[in-house]
Coordinates of C-alpha atoms in Angstrom, one line a residue:
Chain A
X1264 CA 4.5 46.3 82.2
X1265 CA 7.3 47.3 84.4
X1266 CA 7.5 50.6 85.2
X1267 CA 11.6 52.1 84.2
X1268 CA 11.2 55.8 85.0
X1269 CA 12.3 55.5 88.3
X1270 CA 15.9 54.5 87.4
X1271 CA 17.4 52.1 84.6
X1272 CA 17.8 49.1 86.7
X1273 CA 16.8 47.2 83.8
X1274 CA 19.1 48.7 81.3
X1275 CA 22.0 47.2 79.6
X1276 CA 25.0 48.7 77.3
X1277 CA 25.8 46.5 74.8
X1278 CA 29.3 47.5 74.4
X1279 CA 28.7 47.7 70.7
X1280 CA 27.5 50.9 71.5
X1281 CA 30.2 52.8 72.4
X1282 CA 32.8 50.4 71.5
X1283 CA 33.7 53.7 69.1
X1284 CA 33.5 56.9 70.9
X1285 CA 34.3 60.5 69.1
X1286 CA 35.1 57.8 66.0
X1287 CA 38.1 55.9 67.7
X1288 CA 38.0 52.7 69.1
X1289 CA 38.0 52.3 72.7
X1290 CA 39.4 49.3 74.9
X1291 CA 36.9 47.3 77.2
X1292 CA 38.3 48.1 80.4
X1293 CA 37.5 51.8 79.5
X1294 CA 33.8 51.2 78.4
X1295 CA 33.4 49.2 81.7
X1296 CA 34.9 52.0 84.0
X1297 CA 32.3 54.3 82.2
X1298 CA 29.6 52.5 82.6
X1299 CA 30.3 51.9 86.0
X1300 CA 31.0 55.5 86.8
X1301 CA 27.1 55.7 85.8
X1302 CA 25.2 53.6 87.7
X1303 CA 24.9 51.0 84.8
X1304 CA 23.9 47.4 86.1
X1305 CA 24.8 45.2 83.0
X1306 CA 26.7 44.7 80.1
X1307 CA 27.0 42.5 77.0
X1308 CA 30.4 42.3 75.8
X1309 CA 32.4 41.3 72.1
X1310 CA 34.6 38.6 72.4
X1311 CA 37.2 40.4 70.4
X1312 CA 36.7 43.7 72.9
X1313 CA 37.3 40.7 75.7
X1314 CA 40.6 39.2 74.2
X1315 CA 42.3 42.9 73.4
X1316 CA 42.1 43.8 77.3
X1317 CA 42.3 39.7 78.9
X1318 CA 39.2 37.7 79.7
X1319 CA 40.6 37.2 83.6
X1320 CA 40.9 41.1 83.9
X1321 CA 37.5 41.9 82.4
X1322 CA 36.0 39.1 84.9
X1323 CA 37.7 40.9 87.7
X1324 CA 37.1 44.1 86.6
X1325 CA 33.4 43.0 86.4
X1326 CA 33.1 41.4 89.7
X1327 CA 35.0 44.1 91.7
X1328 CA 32.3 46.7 89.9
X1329 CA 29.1 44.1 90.7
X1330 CA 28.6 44.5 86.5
X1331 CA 26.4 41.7 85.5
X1332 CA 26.7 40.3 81.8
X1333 CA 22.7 40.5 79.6
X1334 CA 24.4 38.1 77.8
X1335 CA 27.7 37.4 75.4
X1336 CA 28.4 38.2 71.8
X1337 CA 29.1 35.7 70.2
X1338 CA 29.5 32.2 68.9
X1339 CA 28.2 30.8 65.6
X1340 CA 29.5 31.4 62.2
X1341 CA 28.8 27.8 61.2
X1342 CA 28.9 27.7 57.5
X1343 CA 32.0 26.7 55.7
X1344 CA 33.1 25.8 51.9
X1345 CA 34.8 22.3 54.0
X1346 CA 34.8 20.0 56.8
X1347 CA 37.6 21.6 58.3
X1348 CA 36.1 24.9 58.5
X1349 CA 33.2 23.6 59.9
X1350 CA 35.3 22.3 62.6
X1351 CA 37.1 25.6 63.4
X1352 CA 33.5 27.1 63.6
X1353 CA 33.0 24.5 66.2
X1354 CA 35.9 25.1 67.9
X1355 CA 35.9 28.4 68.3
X1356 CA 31.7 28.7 69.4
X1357 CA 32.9 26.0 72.1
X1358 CA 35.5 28.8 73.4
X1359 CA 33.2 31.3 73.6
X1360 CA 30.5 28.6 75.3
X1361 CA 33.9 28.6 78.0
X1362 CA 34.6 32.6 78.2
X1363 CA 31.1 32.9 78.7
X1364 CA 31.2 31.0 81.8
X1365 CA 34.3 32.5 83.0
X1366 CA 32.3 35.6 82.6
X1367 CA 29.0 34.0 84.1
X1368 CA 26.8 35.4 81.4
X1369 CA 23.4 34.1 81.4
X1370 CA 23.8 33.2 77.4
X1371 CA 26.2 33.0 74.6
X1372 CA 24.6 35.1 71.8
X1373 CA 25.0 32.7 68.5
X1374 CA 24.6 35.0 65.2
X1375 CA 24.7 31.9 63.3
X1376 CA 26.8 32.7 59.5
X1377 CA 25.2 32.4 56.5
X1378 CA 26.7 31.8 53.0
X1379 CA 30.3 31.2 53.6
X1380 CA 32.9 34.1 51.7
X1381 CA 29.5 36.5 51.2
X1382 CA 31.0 38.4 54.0
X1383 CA 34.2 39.0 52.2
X1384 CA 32.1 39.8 49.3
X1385 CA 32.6 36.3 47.3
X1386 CA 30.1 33.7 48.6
X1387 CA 31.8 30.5 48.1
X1388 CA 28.0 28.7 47.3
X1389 CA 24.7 30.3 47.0
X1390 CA 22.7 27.5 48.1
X1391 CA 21.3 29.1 51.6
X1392 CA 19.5 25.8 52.5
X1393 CA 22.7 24.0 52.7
X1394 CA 24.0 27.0 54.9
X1395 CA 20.9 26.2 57.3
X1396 CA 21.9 22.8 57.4
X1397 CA 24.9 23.9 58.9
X1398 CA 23.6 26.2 61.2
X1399 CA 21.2 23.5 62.1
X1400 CA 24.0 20.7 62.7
X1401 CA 26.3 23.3 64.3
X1402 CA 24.1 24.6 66.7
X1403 CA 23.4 21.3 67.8
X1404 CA 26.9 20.4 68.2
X1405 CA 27.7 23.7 70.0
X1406 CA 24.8 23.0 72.1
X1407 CA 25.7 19.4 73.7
X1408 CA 28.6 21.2 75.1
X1409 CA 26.7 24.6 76.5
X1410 CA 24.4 22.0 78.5
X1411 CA 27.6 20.4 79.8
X1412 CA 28.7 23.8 81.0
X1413 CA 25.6 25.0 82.1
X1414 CA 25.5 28.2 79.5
X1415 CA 22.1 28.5 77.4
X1416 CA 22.3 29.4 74.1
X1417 CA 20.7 32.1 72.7
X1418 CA 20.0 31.9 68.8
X1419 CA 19.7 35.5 67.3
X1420 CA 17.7 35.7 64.2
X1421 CA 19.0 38.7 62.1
X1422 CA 17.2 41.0 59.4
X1423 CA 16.7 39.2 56.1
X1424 CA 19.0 42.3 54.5
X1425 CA 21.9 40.4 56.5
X1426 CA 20.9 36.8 55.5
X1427 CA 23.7 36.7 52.9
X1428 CA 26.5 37.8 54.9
X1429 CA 26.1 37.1 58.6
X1430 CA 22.9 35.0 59.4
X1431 CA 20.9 32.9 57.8
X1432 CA 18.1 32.8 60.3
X1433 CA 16.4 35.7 59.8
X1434 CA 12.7 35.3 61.9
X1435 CA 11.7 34.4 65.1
X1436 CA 10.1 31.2 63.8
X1437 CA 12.9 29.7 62.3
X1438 CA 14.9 30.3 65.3
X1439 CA 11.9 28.8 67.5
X1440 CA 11.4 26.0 65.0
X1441 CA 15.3 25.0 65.7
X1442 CA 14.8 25.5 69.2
X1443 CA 12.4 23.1 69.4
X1444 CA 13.8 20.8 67.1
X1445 CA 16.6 20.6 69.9
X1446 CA 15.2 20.9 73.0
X1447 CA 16.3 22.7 76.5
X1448 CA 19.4 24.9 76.6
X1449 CA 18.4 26.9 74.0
X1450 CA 16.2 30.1 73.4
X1451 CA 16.5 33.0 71.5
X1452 CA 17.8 36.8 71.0
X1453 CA 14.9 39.0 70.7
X1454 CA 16.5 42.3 68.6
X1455 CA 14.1 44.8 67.5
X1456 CA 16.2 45.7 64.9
X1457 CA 16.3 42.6 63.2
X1458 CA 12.4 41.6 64.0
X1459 CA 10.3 44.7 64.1
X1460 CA 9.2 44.1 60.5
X1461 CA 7.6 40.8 61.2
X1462 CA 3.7 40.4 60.6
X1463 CA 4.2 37.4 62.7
X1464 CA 6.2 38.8 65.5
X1465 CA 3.5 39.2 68.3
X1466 CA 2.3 35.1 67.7
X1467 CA 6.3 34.4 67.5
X1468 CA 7.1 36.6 70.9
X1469 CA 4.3 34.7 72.7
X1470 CA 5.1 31.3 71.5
X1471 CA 8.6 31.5 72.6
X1472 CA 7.5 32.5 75.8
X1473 CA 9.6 33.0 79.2
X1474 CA 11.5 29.6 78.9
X1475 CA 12.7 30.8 75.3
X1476 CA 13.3 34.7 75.4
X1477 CA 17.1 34.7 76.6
X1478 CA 17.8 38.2 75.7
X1479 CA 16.0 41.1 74.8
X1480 CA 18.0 44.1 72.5
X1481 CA 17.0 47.5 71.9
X1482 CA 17.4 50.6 69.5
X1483 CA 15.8 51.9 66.2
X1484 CA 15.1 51.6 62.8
X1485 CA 15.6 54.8 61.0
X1486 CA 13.9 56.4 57.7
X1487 CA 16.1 56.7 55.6
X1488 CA 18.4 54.1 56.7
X1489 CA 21.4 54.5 55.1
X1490 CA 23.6 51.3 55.5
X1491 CA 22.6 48.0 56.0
X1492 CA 25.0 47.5 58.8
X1493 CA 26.1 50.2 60.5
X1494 CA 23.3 52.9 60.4
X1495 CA 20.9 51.7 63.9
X1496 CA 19.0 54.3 65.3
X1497 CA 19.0 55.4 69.3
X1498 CA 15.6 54.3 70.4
X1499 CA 12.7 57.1 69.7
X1500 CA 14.4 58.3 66.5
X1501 CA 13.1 55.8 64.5
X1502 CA 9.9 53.9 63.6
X1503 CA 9.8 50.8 65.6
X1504 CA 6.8 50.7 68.1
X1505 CA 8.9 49.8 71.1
X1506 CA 6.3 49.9 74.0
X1507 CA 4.3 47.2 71.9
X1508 CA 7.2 44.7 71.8
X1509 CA 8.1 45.2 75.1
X1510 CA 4.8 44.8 76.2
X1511 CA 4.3 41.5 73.6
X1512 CA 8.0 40.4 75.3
X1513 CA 6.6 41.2 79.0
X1514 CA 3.3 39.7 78.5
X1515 CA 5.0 36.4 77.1
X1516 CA 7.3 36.1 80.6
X1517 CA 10.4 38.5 80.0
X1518 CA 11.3 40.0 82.8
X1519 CA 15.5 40.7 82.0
X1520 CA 17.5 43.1 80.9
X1521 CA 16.5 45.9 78.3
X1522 CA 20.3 45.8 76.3
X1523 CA 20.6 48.5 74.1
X1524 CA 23.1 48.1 71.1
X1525 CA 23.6 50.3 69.1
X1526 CA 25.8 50.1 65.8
X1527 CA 26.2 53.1 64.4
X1528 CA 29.2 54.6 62.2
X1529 CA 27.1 56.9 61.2
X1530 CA 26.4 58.6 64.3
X1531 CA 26.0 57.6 67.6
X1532 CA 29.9 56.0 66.9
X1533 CA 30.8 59.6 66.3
X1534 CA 29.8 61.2 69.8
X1535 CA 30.7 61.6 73.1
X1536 CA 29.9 58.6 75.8
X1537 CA 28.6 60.8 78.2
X1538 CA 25.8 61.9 75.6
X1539 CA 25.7 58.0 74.7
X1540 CA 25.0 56.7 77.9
X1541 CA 22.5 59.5 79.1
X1542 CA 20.6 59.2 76.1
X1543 CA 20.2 55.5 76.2
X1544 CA 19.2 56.0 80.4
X1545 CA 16.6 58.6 79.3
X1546 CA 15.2 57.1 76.8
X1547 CA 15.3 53.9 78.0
X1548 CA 12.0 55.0 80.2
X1549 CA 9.7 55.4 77.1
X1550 CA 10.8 52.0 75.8
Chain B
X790 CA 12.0 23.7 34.0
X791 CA 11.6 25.6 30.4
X792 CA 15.3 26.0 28.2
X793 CA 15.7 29.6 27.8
X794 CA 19.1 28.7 26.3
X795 CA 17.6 29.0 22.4
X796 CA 16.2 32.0 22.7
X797 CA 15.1 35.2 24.6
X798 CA 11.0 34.7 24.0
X799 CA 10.4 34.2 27.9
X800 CA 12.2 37.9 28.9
X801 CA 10.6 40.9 29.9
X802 CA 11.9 43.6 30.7
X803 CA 10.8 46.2 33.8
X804 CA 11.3 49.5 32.0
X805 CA 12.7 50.6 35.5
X806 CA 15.6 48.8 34.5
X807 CA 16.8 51.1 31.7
X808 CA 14.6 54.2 32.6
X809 CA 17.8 55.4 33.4
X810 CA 20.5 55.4 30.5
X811 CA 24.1 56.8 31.1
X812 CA 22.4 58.1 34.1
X813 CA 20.1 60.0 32.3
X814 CA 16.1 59.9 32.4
X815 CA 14.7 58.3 29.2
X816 CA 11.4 58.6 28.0
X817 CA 9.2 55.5 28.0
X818 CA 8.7 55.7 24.1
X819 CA 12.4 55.7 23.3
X820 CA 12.9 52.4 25.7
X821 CA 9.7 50.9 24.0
X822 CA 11.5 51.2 20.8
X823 CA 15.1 50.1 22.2
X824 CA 13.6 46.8 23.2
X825 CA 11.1 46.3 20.0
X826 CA 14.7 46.6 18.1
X827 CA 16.4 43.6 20.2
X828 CA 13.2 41.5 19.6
X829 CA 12.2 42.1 23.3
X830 CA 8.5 40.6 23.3
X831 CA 7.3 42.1 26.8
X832 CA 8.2 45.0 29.3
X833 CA 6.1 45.8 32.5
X834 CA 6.1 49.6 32.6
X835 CA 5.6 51.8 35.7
X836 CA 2.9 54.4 35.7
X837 CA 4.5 57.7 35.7
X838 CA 6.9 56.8 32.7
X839 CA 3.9 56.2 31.0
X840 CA 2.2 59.0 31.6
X841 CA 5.0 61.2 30.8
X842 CA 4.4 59.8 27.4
X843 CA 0.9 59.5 27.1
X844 CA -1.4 56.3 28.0
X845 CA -2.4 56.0 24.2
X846 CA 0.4 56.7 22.7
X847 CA 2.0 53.9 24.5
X848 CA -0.8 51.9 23.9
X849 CA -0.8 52.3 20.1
X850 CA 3.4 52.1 20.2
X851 CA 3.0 48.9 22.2
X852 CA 0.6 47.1 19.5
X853 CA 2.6 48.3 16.6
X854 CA 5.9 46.5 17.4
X855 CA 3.6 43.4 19.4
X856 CA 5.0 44.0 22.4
X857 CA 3.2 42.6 25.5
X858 CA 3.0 43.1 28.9
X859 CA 3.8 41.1 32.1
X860 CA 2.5 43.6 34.5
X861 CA 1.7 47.4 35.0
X862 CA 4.1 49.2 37.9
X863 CA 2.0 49.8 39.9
X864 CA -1.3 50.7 42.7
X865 CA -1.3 50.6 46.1
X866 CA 0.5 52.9 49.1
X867 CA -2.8 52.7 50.6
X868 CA -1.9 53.5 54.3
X869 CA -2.7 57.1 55.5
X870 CA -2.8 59.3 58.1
X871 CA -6.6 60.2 57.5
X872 CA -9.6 59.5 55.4
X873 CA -9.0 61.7 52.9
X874 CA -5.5 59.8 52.2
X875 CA -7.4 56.5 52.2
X876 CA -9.4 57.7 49.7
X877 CA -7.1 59.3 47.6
X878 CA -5.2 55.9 47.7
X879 CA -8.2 53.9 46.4
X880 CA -9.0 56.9 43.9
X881 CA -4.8 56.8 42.2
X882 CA -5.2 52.3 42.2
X883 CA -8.4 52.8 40.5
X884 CA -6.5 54.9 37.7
X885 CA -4.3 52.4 37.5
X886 CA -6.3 49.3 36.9
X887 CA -8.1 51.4 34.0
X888 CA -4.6 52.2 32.9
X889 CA -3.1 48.4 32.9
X890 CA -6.8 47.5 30.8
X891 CA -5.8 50.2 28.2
X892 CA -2.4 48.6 28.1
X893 CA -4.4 45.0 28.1
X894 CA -1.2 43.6 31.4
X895 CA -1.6 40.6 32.8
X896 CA -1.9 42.2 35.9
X897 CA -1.5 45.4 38.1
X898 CA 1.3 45.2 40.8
X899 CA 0.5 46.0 43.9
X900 CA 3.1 47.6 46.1
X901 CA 1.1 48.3 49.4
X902 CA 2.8 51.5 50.8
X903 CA 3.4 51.2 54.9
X904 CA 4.0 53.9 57.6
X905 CA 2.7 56.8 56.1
X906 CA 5.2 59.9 56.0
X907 CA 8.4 57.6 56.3
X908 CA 9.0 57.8 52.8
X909 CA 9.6 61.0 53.0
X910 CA 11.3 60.6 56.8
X911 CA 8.9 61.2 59.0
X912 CA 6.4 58.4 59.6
X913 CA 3.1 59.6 61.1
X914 CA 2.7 57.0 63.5
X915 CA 4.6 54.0 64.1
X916 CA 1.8 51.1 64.5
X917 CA 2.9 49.1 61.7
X918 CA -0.5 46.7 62.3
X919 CA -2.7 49.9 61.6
X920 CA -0.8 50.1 58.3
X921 CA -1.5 47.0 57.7
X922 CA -5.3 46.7 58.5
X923 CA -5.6 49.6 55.5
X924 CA -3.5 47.6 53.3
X925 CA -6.2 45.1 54.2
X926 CA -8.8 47.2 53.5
X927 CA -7.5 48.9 50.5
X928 CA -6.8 45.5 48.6
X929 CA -10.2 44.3 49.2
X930 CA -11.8 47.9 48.5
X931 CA -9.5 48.0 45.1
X932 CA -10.6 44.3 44.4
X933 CA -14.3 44.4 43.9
X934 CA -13.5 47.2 41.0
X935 CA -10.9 45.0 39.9
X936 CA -12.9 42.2 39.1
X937 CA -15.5 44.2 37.5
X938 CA -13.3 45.2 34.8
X939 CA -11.1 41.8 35.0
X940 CA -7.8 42.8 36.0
X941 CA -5.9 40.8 38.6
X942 CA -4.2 42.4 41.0
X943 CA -0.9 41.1 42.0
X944 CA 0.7 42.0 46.1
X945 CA 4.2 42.2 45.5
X946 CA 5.9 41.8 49.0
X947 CA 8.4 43.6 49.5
X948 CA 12.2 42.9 51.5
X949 CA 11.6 43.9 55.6
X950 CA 14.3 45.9 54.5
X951 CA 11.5 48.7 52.6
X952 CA 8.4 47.9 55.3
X953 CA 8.8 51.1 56.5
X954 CA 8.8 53.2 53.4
X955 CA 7.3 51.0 50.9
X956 CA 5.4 48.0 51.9
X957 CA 3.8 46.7 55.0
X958 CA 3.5 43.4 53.1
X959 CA 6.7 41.4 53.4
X960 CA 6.6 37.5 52.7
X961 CA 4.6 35.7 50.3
X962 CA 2.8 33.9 53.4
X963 CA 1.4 37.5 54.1
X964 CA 0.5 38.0 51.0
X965 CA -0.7 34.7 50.3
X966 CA -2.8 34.9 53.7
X967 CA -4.9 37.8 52.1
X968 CA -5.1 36.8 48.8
X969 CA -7.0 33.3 50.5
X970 CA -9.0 35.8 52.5
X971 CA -9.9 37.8 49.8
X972 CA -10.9 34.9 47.1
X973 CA -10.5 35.3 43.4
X974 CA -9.0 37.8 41.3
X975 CA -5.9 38.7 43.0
X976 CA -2.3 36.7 43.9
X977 CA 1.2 37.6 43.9
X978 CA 4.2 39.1 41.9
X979 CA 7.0 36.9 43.0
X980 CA 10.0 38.8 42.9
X981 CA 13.6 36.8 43.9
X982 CA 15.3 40.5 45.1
X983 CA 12.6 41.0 47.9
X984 CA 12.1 37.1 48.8
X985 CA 14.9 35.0 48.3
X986 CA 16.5 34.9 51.8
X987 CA 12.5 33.4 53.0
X988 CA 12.9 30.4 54.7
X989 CA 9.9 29.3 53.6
X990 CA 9.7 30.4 50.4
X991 CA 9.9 26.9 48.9
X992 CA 6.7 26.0 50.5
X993 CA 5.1 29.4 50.2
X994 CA 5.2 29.0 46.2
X995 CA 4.4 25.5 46.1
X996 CA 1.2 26.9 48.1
X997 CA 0.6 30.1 45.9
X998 CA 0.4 27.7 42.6
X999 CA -0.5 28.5 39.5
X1000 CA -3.3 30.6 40.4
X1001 CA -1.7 33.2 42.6
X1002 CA 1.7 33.1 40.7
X1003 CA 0.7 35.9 38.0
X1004 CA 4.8 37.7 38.1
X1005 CA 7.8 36.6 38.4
X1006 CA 10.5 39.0 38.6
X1007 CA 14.5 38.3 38.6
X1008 CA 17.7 40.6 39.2
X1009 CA 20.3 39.3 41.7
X1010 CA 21.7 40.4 45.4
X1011 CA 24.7 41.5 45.9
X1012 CA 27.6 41.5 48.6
X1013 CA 28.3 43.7 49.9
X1014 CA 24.7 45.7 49.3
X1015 CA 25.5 49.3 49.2
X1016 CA 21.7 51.0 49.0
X1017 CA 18.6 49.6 50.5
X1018 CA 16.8 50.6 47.4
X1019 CA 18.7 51.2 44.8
X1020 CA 21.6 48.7 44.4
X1021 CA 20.0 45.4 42.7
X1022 CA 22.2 43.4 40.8
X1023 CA 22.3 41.3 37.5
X1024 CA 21.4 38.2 37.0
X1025 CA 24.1 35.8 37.8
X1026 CA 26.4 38.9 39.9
X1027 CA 25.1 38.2 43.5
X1028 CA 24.1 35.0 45.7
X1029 CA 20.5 34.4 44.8
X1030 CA 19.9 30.5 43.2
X1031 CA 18.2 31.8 40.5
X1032 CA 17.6 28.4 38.5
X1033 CA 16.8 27.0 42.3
X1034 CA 13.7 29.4 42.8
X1035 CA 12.5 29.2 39.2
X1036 CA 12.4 25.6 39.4
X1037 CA 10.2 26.0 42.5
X1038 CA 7.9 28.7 40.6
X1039 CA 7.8 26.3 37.4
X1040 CA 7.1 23.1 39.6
X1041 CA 4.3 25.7 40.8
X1042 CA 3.0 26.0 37.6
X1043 CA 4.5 29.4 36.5
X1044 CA 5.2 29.4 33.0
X1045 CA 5.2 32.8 32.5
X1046 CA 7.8 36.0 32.0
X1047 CA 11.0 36.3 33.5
X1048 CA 11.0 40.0 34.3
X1049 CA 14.0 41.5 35.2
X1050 CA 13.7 44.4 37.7
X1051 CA 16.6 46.4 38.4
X1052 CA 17.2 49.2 39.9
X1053 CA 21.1 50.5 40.3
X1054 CA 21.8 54.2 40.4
X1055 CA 25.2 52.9 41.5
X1056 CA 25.8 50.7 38.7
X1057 CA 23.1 49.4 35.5
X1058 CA 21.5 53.1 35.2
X1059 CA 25.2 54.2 34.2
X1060 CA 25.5 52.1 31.6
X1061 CA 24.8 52.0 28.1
X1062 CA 21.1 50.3 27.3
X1063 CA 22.9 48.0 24.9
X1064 CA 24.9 46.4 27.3
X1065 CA 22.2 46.3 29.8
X1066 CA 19.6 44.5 27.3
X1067 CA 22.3 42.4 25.6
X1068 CA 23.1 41.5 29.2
X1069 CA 19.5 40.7 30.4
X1070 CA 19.2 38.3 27.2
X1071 CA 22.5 36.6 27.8
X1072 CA 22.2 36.1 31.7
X1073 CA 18.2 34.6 31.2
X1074 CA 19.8 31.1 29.9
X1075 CA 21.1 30.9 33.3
X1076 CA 18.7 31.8 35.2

């Protein structure tokens, strides 16, 4: 395993993280400057973060700071109650699939939607196979234009207490079982958060190997958590074994970033970025 | 599938559900007799409600109104930080098997425990496969007294959400992986709240069959989910296919109870136990 105590080379901010900071909202440009100021290599940026400051500033901004992108959140969101919201889905993934270029990530992150209204709090159908259909038929859609384009895209299975709401691939081996259903171009999203519960994840981590392990997301999984979204845990506050993933993601080929994110109205939303950012450095070495 | 539209005959109720009435505490003997009055022919009590009471008094209560069970709540927490724990663990299941052949259930629930200590927020280690090599051992340990007395032993998996806290066991393919390496006697309580969002829990049914289906347990999830553990919906409120999965556990060979498990500080404990059991009877036809 790679040794990170010597610096944090191999750490990135999701700007998730500190997208709130003392509980307000701050703009991109800022969150770049700051990580910038400290020494931090790479970034995965929110689309919507991207559009409130200008995706040809952020680009330049980037460059002129020699920020790298772990990747690009996100496209997906396939399910739809109609044909004409499965198009918009569509539509809008194949933008991303193009600001992710203009950015040169190495992947567009796809958290792929689930039952369509159930984030508004009315699901419009319950039927979540017909949801994975549509995941299934959108991805491969999204995906003949990412190879076009040269961006991989990176399937991110979320934790089965968000499979109503926001993705309806919730393990590693459904997402793997798609991925090879479709072919090159696409891998996965490897966030602890979402797959630290799996009694499969160690035979999932190694079949997806280096060719599939696109991106690799740290933080924690706290006792009690207290929201289903918005309650993640900085890593070593919580329960998740992190050196044993890391060494399961290592040993199967992973050699990237280490992207912490970090959602957390709670908490971590509430603080200073300066405490943030030196806690995720620190840490970052017993990860 | 069975009509449940004539009458109520295949409900049980899980006495968690109204243990709490008007938020209040109620004793098991006074929700015995609430569902004996609205010709409720089963219930699936939980241990310490029962021993609040007294074993034989709700032993003797239970035959007098013919009332039945569908399963005892419950053995297990097996994982511990030291021998003694381990033992303790096997001692408390023990208990309970003699318990649920007093009350002559169909079966004893198994809810496995998982990181010791994070229950109470502080796991005492974080290896997550240690906890479940004990589970391992503690089902197969609990199993050969088990099948001495002939009581089956049903592993309930829990949602990923609880396999911190509650249960290191969290798909039916886990559970039905030891159940086949542990042979006769034991299967699983199939409960929607905990599996529902399993992409493979078509096929994982279809493979537990008749044999290993001994529970079946209903309640609904809702969006947006407020509580990890204690904001289950009713039947009917949330986005589960309810007549999809019980078609699947029929076609299985289920053609047992329909036990409705729900616990809701934030909502059902409120209420008035009228409107909850009036409810549960209503909402089966549909389910």
């Amino acid at each position: 395993m790679r040794d990170f105590s010597p610096n944090h080379d191999w750490l990135s901010i999701n700007t998730a993280t500190i997208r709130k900071q003392r509980g307000a909202e701050v703009p991109l440009d800022r969150i770049v400057d700051q990580c910038a100021e400290r020494g931090i290599r790479a970034i995965s940026p929110w689309r919507d973060q991207v559009a409130a400051v200008g995706l040809d500033r952020i680009a330049r901004q980037l460059k002129a700071h020699g920020i790298g992108l772990s990747g690009y959140c996100r496209g997906g969101f396939y399910p739809a109650p109609d044909a004409a919201g499965l198009k918009a889905a569509l539509d809008d993934t194949r933008r991303a699939i193009d600001e992710a270029k203009t950015l040169d990530a190495p992947c567009l992150v796809l958290v792929v939607g689930a039952l369509p209204g159930a984030l508004a709090g009315q699901a419009q159908y319950k039927d979540i196979g017909r949801a994975r259909a549509e995941v299934h038929d959108g991805i491969a859609a999204s995906l003949e234009y990412a190879r076009e384009v040269g961006m991989p895209l990176a399937i991110e299975p979320l934790h089965p207490m968000q499979a109503a709401e926001r993705a309806c691939i919730n393990t590693l081996e459904q997402a793997l079982d798609i991925c090879d259903q479709l072919g090159e171009g696409i891998g996965v999203a490897c966030d602890v958060y979402h797959v630290w519960w799996d009694p499969k994840l160690e035979q999932q981590i190694r079949r997806a190997g280096k060719k599939r392990l696109l991106a690799y997301h740290i933080c924690d999984w706290l006792v009690p958590t207290r929201d289903l979204v918005s309650d993640r845990g900085m890593m070593g506050d919580g329960v998740i074994d992190l050196p044993l993933i890391r060494g399961w993601v290592e040993g199967a080929g992973y050699a990237g970033f280490q992207e912490v994110e970090i959602f957390s109205e709670l908490d971590w939303w509430k603080r200073d970025p300066d405490e943030v950012l030196s806690t995720c450095k620190q840490r970052l070495r017993h990860c």
